[in-house]
Short mmCIF file of C-alpha atoms and ligand atoms in Angstrom, two decimals:
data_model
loop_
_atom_site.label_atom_id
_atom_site.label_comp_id
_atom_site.label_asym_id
_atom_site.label_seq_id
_atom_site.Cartn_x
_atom_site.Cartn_y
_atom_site.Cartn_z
CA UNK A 1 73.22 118.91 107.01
CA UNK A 2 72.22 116.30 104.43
CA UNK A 3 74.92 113.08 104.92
CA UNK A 4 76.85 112.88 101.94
CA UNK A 5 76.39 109.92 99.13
CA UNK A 6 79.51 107.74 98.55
CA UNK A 7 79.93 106.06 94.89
CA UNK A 8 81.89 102.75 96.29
CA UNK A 9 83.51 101.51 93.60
CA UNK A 10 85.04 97.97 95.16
CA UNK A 11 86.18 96.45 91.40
CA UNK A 12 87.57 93.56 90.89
CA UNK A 13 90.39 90.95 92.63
CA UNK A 14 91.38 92.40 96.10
CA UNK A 15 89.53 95.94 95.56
CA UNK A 16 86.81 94.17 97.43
CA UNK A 17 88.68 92.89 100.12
CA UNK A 18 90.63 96.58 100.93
CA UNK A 19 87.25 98.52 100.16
CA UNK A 20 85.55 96.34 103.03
CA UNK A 21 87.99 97.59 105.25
CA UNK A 22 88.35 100.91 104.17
CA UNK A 23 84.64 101.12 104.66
CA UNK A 24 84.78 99.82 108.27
CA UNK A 25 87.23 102.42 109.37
CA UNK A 26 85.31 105.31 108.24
CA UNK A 27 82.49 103.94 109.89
CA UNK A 28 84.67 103.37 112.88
CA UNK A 29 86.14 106.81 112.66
CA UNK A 30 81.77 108.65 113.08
CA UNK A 31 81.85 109.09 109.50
CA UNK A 32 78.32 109.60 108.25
CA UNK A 33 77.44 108.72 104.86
CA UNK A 34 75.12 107.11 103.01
CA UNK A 35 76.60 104.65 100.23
CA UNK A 36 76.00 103.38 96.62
CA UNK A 37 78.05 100.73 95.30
CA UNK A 38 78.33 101.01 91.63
CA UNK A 39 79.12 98.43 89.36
CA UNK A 40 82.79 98.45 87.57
CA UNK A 41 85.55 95.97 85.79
CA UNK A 42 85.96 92.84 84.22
CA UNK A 43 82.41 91.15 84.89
CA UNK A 44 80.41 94.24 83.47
CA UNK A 45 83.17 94.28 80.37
CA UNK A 46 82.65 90.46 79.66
CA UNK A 47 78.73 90.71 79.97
CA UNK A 48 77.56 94.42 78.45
CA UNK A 49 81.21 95.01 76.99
CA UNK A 50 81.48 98.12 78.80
CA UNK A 51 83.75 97.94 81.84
CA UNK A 52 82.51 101.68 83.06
CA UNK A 53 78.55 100.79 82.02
CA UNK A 54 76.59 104.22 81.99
CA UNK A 55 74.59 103.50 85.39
CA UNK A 56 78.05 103.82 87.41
CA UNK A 57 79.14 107.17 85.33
CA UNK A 58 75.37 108.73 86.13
CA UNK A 59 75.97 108.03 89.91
CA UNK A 60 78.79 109.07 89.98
CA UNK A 61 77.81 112.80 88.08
CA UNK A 62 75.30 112.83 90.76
CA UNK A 63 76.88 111.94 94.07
CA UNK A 64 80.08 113.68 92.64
CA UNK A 65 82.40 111.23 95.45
CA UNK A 66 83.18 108.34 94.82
CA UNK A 67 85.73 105.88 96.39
CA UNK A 68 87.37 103.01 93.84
CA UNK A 69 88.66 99.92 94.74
CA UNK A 70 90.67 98.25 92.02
CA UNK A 71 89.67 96.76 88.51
CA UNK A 72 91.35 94.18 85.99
CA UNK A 73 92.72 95.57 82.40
CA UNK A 74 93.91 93.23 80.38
CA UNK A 75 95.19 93.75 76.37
CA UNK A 76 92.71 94.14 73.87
CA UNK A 77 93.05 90.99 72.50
CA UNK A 78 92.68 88.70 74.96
CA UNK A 79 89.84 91.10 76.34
CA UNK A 80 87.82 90.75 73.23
CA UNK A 81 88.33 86.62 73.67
CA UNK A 82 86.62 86.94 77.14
CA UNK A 83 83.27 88.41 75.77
CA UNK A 84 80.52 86.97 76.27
CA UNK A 85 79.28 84.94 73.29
CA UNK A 86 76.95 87.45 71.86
CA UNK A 87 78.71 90.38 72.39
CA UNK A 88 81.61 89.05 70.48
CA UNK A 89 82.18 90.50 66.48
CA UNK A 90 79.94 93.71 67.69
CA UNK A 91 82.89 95.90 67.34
CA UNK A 92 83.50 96.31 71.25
CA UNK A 93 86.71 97.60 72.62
CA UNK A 94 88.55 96.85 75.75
CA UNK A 95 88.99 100.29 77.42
CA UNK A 96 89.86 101.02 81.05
CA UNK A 97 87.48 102.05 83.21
CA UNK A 98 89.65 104.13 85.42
CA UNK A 99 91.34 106.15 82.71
CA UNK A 100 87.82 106.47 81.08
CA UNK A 101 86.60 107.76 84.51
CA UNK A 102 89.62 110.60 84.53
CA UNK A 103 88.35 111.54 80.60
CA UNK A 104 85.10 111.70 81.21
CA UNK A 105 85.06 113.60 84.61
CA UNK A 106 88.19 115.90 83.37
CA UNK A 107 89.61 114.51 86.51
CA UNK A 108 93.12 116.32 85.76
CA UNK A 109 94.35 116.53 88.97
CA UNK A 110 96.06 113.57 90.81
CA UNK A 111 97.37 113.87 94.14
CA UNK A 112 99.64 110.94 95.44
CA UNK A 113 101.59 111.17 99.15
CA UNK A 114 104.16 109.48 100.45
CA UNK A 115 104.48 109.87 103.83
CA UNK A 116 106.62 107.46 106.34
CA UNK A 117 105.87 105.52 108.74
CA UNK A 118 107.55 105.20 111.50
CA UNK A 119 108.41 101.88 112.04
CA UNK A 120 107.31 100.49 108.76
CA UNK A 121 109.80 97.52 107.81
CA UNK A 122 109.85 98.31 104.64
CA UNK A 123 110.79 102.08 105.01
CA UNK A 124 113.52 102.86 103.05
CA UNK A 125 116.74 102.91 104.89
CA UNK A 126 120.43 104.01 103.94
CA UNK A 127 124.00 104.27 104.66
CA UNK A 128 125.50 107.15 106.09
CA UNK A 129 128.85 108.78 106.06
CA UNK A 130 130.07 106.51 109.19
CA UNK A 131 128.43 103.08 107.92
CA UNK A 132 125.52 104.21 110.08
CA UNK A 133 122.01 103.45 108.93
CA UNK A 134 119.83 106.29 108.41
CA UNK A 135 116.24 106.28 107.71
CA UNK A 136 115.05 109.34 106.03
CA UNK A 137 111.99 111.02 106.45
CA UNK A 138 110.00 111.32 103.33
CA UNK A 139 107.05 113.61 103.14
CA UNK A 140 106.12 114.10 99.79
CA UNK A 141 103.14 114.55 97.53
CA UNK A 142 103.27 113.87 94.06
CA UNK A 143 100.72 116.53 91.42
CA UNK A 144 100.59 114.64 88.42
CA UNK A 145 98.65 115.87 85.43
CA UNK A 146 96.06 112.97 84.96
CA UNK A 147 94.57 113.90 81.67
CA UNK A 148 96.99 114.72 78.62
CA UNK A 149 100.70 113.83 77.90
CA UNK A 150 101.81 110.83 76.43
CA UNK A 151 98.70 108.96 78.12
CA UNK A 152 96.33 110.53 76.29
CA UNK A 153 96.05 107.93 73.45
CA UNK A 154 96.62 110.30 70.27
CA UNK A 155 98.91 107.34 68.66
CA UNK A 156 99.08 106.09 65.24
CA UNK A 157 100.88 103.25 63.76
CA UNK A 158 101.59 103.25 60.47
CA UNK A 159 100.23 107.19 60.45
CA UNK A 160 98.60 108.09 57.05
CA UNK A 161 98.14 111.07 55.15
CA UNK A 162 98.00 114.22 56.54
CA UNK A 163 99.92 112.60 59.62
CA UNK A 164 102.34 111.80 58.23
CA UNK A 165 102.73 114.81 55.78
CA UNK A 166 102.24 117.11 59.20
CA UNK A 167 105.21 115.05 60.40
CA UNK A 168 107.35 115.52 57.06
CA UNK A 169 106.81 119.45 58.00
CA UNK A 170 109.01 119.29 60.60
CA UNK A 171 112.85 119.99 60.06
CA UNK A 172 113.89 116.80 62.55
CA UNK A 173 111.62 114.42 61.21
CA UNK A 174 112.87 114.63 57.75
CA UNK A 175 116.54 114.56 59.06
CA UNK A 176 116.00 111.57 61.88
CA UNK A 177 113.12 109.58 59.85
CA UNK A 178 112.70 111.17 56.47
CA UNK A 179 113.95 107.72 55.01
CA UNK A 180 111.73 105.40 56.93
CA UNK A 181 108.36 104.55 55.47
CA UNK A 182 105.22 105.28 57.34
CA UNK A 183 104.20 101.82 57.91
CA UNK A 184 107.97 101.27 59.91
CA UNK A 185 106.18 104.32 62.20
CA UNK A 186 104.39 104.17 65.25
CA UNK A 187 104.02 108.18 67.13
CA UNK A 188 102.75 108.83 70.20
CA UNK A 189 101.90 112.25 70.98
CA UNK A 190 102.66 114.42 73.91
CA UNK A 191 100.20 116.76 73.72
CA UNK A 192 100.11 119.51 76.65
CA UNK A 193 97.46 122.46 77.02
CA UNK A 194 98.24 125.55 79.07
CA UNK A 195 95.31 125.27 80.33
CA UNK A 196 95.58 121.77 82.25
CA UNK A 197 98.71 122.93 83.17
CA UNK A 198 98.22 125.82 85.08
CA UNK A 199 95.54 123.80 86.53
CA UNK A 200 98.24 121.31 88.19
CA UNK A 201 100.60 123.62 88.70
CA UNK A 202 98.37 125.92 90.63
CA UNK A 203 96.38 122.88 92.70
CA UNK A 204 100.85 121.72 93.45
CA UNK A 205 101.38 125.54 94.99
CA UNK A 206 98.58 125.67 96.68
CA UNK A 207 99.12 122.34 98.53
CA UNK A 208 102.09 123.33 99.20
CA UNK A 209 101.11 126.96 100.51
CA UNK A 210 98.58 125.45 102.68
CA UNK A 211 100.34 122.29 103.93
CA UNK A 212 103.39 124.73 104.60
CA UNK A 213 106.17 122.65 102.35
CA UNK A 214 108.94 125.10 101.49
CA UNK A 215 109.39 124.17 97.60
CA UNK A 216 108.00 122.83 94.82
CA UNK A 217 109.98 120.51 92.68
CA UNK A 218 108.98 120.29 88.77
CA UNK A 219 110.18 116.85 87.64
CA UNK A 220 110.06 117.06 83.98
CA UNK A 221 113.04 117.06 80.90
CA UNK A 222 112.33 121.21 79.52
CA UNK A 223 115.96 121.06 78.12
CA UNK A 224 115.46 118.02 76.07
CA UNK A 225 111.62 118.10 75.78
CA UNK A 226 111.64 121.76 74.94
CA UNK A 227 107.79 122.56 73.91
CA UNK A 228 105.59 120.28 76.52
CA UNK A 229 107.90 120.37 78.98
CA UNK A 230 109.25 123.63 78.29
CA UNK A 231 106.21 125.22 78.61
CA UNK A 232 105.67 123.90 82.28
CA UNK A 233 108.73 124.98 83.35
CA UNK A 234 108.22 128.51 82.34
CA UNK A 235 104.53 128.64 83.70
CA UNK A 236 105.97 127.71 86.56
CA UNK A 237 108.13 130.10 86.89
CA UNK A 238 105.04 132.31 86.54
CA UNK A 239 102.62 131.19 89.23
CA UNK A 240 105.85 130.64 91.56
CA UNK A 241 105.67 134.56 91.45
CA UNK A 242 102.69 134.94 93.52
CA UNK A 243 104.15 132.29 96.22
CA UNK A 244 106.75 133.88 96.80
CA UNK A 245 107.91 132.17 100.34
CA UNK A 246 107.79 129.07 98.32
CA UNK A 247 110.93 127.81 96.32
CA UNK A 248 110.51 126.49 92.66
CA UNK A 249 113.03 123.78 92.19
CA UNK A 250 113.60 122.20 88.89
CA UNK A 251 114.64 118.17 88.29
CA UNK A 252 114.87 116.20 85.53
CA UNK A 253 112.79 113.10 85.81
CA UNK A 254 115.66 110.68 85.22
CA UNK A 255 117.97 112.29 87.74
CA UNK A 256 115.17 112.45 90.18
CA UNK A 257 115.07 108.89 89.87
CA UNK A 258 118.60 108.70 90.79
CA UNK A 259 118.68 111.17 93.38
CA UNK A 260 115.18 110.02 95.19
CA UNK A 261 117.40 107.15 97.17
CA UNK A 262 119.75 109.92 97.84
CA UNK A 263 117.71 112.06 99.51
CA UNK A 264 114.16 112.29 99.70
CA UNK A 265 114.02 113.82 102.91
CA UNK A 266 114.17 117.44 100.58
CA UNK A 267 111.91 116.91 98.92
CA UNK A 268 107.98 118.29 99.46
CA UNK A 269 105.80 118.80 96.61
CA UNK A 270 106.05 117.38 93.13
CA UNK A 271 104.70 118.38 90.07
CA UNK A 272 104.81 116.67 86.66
CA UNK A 273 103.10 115.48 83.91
CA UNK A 274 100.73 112.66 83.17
CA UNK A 275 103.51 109.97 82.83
CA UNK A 276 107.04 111.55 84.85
CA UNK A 277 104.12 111.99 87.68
CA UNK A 278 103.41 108.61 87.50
CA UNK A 279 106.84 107.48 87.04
CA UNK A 280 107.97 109.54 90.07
CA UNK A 281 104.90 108.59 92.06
CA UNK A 282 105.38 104.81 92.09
CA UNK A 283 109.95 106.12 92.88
CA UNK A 284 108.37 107.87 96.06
CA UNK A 285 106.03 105.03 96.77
CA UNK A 286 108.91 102.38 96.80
CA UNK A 287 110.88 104.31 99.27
CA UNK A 288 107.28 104.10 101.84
CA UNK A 289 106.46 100.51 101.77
CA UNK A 290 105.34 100.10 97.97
CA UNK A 291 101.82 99.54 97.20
CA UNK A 292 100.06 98.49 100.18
CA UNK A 293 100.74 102.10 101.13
CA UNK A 294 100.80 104.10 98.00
CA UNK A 295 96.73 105.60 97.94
CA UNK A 296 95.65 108.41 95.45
CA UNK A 297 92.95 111.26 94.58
CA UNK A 298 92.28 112.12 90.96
CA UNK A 299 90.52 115.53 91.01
CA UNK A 300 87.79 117.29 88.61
CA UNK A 301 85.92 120.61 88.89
CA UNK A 302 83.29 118.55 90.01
CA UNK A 303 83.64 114.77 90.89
CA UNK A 304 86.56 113.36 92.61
CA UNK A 305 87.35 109.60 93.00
CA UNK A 306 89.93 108.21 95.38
CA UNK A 307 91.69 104.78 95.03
CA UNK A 308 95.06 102.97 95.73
CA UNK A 309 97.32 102.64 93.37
CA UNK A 310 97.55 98.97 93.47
CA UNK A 311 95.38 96.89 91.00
CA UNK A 312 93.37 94.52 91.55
CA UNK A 313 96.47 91.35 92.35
CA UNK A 314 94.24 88.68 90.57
CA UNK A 315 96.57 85.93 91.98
CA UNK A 316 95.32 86.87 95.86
CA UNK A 317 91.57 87.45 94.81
CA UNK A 318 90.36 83.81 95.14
CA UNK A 319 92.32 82.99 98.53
CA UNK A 320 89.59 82.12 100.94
CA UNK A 321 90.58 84.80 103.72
CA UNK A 322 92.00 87.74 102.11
CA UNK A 323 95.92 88.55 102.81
CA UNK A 324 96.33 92.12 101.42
CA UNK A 325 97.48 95.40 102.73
CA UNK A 326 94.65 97.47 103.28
CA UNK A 327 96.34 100.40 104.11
CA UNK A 328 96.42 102.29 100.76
CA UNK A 329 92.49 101.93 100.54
CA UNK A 330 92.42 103.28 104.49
CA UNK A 331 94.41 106.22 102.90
CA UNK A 332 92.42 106.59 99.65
CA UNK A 333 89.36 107.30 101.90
CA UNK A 334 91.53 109.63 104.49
CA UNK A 335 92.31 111.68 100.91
CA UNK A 336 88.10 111.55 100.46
CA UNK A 337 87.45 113.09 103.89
CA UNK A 338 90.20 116.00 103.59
CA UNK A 339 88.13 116.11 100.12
CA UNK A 340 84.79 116.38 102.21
CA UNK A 341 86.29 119.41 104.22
CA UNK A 342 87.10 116.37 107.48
CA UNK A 343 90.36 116.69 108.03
CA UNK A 344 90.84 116.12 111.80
CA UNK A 345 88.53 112.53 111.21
CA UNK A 346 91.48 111.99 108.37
CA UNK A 347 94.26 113.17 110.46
CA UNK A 348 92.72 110.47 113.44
CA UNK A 349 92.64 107.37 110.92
CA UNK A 350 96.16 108.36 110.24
CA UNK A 351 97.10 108.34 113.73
CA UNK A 352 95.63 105.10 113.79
CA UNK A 353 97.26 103.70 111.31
CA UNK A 354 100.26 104.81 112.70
CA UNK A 355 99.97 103.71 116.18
CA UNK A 356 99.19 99.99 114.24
CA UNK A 357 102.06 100.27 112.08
CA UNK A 358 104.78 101.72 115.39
CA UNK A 359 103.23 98.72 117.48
CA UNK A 360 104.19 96.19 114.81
CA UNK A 361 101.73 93.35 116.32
CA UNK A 362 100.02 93.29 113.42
CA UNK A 363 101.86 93.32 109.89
CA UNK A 364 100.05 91.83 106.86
CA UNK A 365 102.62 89.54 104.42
CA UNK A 366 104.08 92.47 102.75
CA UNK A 367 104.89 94.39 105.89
CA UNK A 368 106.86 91.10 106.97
CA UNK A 369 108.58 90.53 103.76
CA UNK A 370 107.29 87.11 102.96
CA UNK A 371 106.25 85.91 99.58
CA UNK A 372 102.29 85.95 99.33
CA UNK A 373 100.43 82.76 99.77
CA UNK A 374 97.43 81.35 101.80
CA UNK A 375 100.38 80.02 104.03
CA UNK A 376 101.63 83.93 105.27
CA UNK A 377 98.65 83.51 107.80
CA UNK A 378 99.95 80.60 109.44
CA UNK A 379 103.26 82.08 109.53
CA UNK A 380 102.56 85.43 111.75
CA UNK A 381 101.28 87.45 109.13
CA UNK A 382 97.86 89.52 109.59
CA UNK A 383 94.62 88.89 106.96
CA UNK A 384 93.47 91.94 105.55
CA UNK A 385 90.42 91.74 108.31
CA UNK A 386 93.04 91.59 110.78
CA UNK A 387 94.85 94.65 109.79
CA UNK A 388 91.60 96.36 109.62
CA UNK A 389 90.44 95.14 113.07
CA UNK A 390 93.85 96.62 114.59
CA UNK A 391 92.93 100.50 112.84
CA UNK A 392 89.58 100.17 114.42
CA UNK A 393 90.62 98.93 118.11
CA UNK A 394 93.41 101.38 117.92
CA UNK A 395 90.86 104.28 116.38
CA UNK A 396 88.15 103.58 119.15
CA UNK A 397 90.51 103.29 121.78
CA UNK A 398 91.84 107.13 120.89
CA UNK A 399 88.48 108.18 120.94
CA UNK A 400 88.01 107.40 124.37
CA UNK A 401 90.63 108.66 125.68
P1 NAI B 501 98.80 94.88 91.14
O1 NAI B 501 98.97 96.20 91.77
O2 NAI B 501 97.43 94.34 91.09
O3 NAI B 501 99.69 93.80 91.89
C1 NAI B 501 101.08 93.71 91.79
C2 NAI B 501 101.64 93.02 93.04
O4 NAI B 501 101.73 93.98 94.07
C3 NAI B 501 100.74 91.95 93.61
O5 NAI B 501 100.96 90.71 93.03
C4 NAI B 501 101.12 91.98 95.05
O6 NAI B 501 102.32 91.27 95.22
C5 NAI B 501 101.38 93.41 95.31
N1 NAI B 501 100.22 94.13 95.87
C6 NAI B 501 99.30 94.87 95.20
N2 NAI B 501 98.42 95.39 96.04
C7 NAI B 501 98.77 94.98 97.28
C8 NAI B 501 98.26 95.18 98.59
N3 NAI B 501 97.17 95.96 98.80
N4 NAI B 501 98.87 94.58 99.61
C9 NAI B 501 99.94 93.82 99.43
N5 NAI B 501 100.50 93.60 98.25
C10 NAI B 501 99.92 94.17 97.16
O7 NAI B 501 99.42 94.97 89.67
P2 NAI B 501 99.44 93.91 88.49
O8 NAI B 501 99.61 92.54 89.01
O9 NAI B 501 100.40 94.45 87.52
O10 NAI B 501 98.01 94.03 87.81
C11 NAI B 501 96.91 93.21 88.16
C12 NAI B 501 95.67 93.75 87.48
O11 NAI B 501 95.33 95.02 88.04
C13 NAI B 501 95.85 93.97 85.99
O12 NAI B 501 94.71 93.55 85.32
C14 NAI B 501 96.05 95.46 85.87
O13 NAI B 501 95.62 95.94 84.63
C15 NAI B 501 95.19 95.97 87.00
N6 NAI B 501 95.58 97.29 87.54
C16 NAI B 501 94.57 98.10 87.93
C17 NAI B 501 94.83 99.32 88.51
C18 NAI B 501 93.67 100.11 89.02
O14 NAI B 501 92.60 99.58 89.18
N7 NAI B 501 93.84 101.38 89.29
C19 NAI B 501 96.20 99.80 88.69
C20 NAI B 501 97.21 98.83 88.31
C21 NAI B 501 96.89 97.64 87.73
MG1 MG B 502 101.42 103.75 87.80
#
């Protein structure tokens, strides 16, 4: 079989340091692959003022993989100030390479666990009925729609003409804002498609068919937000027909927020939009360790790209031995081989990981609480090369037994 090509992605700030590791692992783990690294972020924004140049976006329509480290966004305005002289007053447009990635690619399908670990000090932990602590289980994966909603950046302010008329058409925006003048207005829209979301709503069942979790929650607002929402809620209903031994629960995404410290333990899969799933993502991810754990796939027809959550932590990049979790990156890349059809060389990482993270020799900063600074080192905690070093040793060690 031809070895698959990787797109590596490593960014900007830490996305270096965690893709280095990340790397190592899967090379650790037998993983065969040749890789590309592509260029992405700030440096290629400031110097061609285009963040996502066209070189990286043909490699990856190519290779159709690719593996993403982390990037810096910043506002527009101060991103226009950081052009390079003679690209400045040309009309260019700070735009995020990772959200251009999901438009281009139609990658509308993001998957985001959140497993525990056991033994992770940062796992969430509770009270129970006797003062006893409890520390729930939480197996969950999130489906969030990655492409439409409220993040798909139909906005106006000030909305002229036949905007604003089309809003005047409606019977509660002449009754809520009929007496406020356009330029007081700033909309944006929420604009969902049945056909994205079957998509996610189908890819959520499936997972959980396969995976064998017994329900899948929708975590959305259909009585309030009655057309977008609405409209998932009854599809849902739909496809939950032909799964049947599945159950179709049905939260609102500010009570899930409440009840996700309750009891996350019942929960399996989650399905939501493009910003409840990211809301309810980031709940989960809290409850796990936060975002040295969190990793993600975002999903297309044909190219898929997989990448922590994190960004790129621009106040660790410059530290001269790197202090970061590199777990969610390990993660990302367990999601790419389960992509690649390898799950038992996934499913061993993991058990490396978790063997690491049960042992609790090696913790990086975050792990043990402290505040980051060069100092964590000298205080106990692991460098990012350390924590990757302990997944290998622990990887090759299972391999020979
Ligand atoms: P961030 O995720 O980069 O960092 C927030 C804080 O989380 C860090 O200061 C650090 O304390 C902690 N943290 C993050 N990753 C960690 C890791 N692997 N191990 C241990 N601790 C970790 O978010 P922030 O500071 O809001 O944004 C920094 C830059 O990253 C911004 O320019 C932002 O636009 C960008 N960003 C990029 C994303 C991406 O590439 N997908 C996602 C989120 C933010
Ligand atoms: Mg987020």
């Amino acid at each position: 079989m031809p070895k698959q090509t990787i797109v590596t992605m490593p960014g900007d700030g830490i996305g270096r340091a965690v893709m280095q590791e990340a790397l190592r692992v899967l090379d650790a783990s037998g993983f065969e692959a040749n890789y590309v690294e592509a260029d992405i972020g700030w440096d290629f924004w400031c110097n061609e003022g285009n963040a996502l140049p066209d070189r990286t976006v043909k490699l990856l329509a190519e290779h159709q993989v690719g593996l993403f480290g982390a990037i810096t966004s910043k506002p527009k305005e101060e991103a226009a100030a950081e052009l390079a002289d003679h690209l400045k007053g040309k009309g260019y447009v700070y735009a995020s390479p990772i959200v251009g990635m999901r438009q281009h690619f139609n990658l509308d399908i993001c998957i985001r666990p959140c497993h525990t670990y056991k033994g992770n000090p940062l796992n969430f932990i509770r009270r129970g009925l006797h003062g006893e602590i409890e520390e729930p289980e939480v197996d969950v994966v999130v489906f969030r729609q990655n492409t439409e909603g409220l993040y798909c950046g139909v906005e106006w302010s000030n909305p002229l003409g036949i905007v604003y008329e089309a809003l005047k058409s409606h019977k509660n925006f002449v009754k809520n804002f009929g007496m406020v003048p356009p330029e007081e207005i700033a909309v944006s829209t929420r604009i969902f498609t049945r056909k994205a979301t079957e998509r996610i709503l189908r890819a959520a069942f499936e997972h959980a068919a396969q995976n064998g979790y017994r329900s899948v929650t929708l975590c959305e607002k259909p009585n309030v937000i009655r057309e977008t929402s609405g409209m998932m809620y009854n599809m849902a209903r739909q496809i939950q027909r032909e799964y049947p031994a599945i159950e179709l629960w049905n939260t609102n995404i500010d009570a899930q927020m409440m009840w996700l410290t309750k009891n996350p333990e019942d929960y399996g899969v989650i399905v939501a939009g493009n910003m409840f799933g990211d809301i309810v993502s980031d709940g989960f991810a809290g409850l796990i360790g936060g975002l040295g754990f969190a990793c993600s796939a975002n999903i297309g027809d044909q190219v898929a790209v997989f990448e922590p959550t994190h960004g790129s932590a621009p106040k660790y990049a410059d530290y001269p031995v790197s202090i970061v979790n590199p777990i969610a990156m390990i993660e990302s890349a367990c999601m790419m081989l389960d992509h690649l059809k390898q799950p038992e060389r996934a499913a061993k990482i993991r058990r490396a990981v978790a063997s690491v993270i049960a042992e609790g020799r090696v913790r990086t900063y975050d792990m043990l609480k402290m505040k980051g600074s060069p100092d964590v080192l000298r205080h106990g905690a692991a460098s990012t090369r350390e924590m990757g070093d302990a997944v290998i040793k622990e990887l090759l060690m299972n391999n020979e037994q």
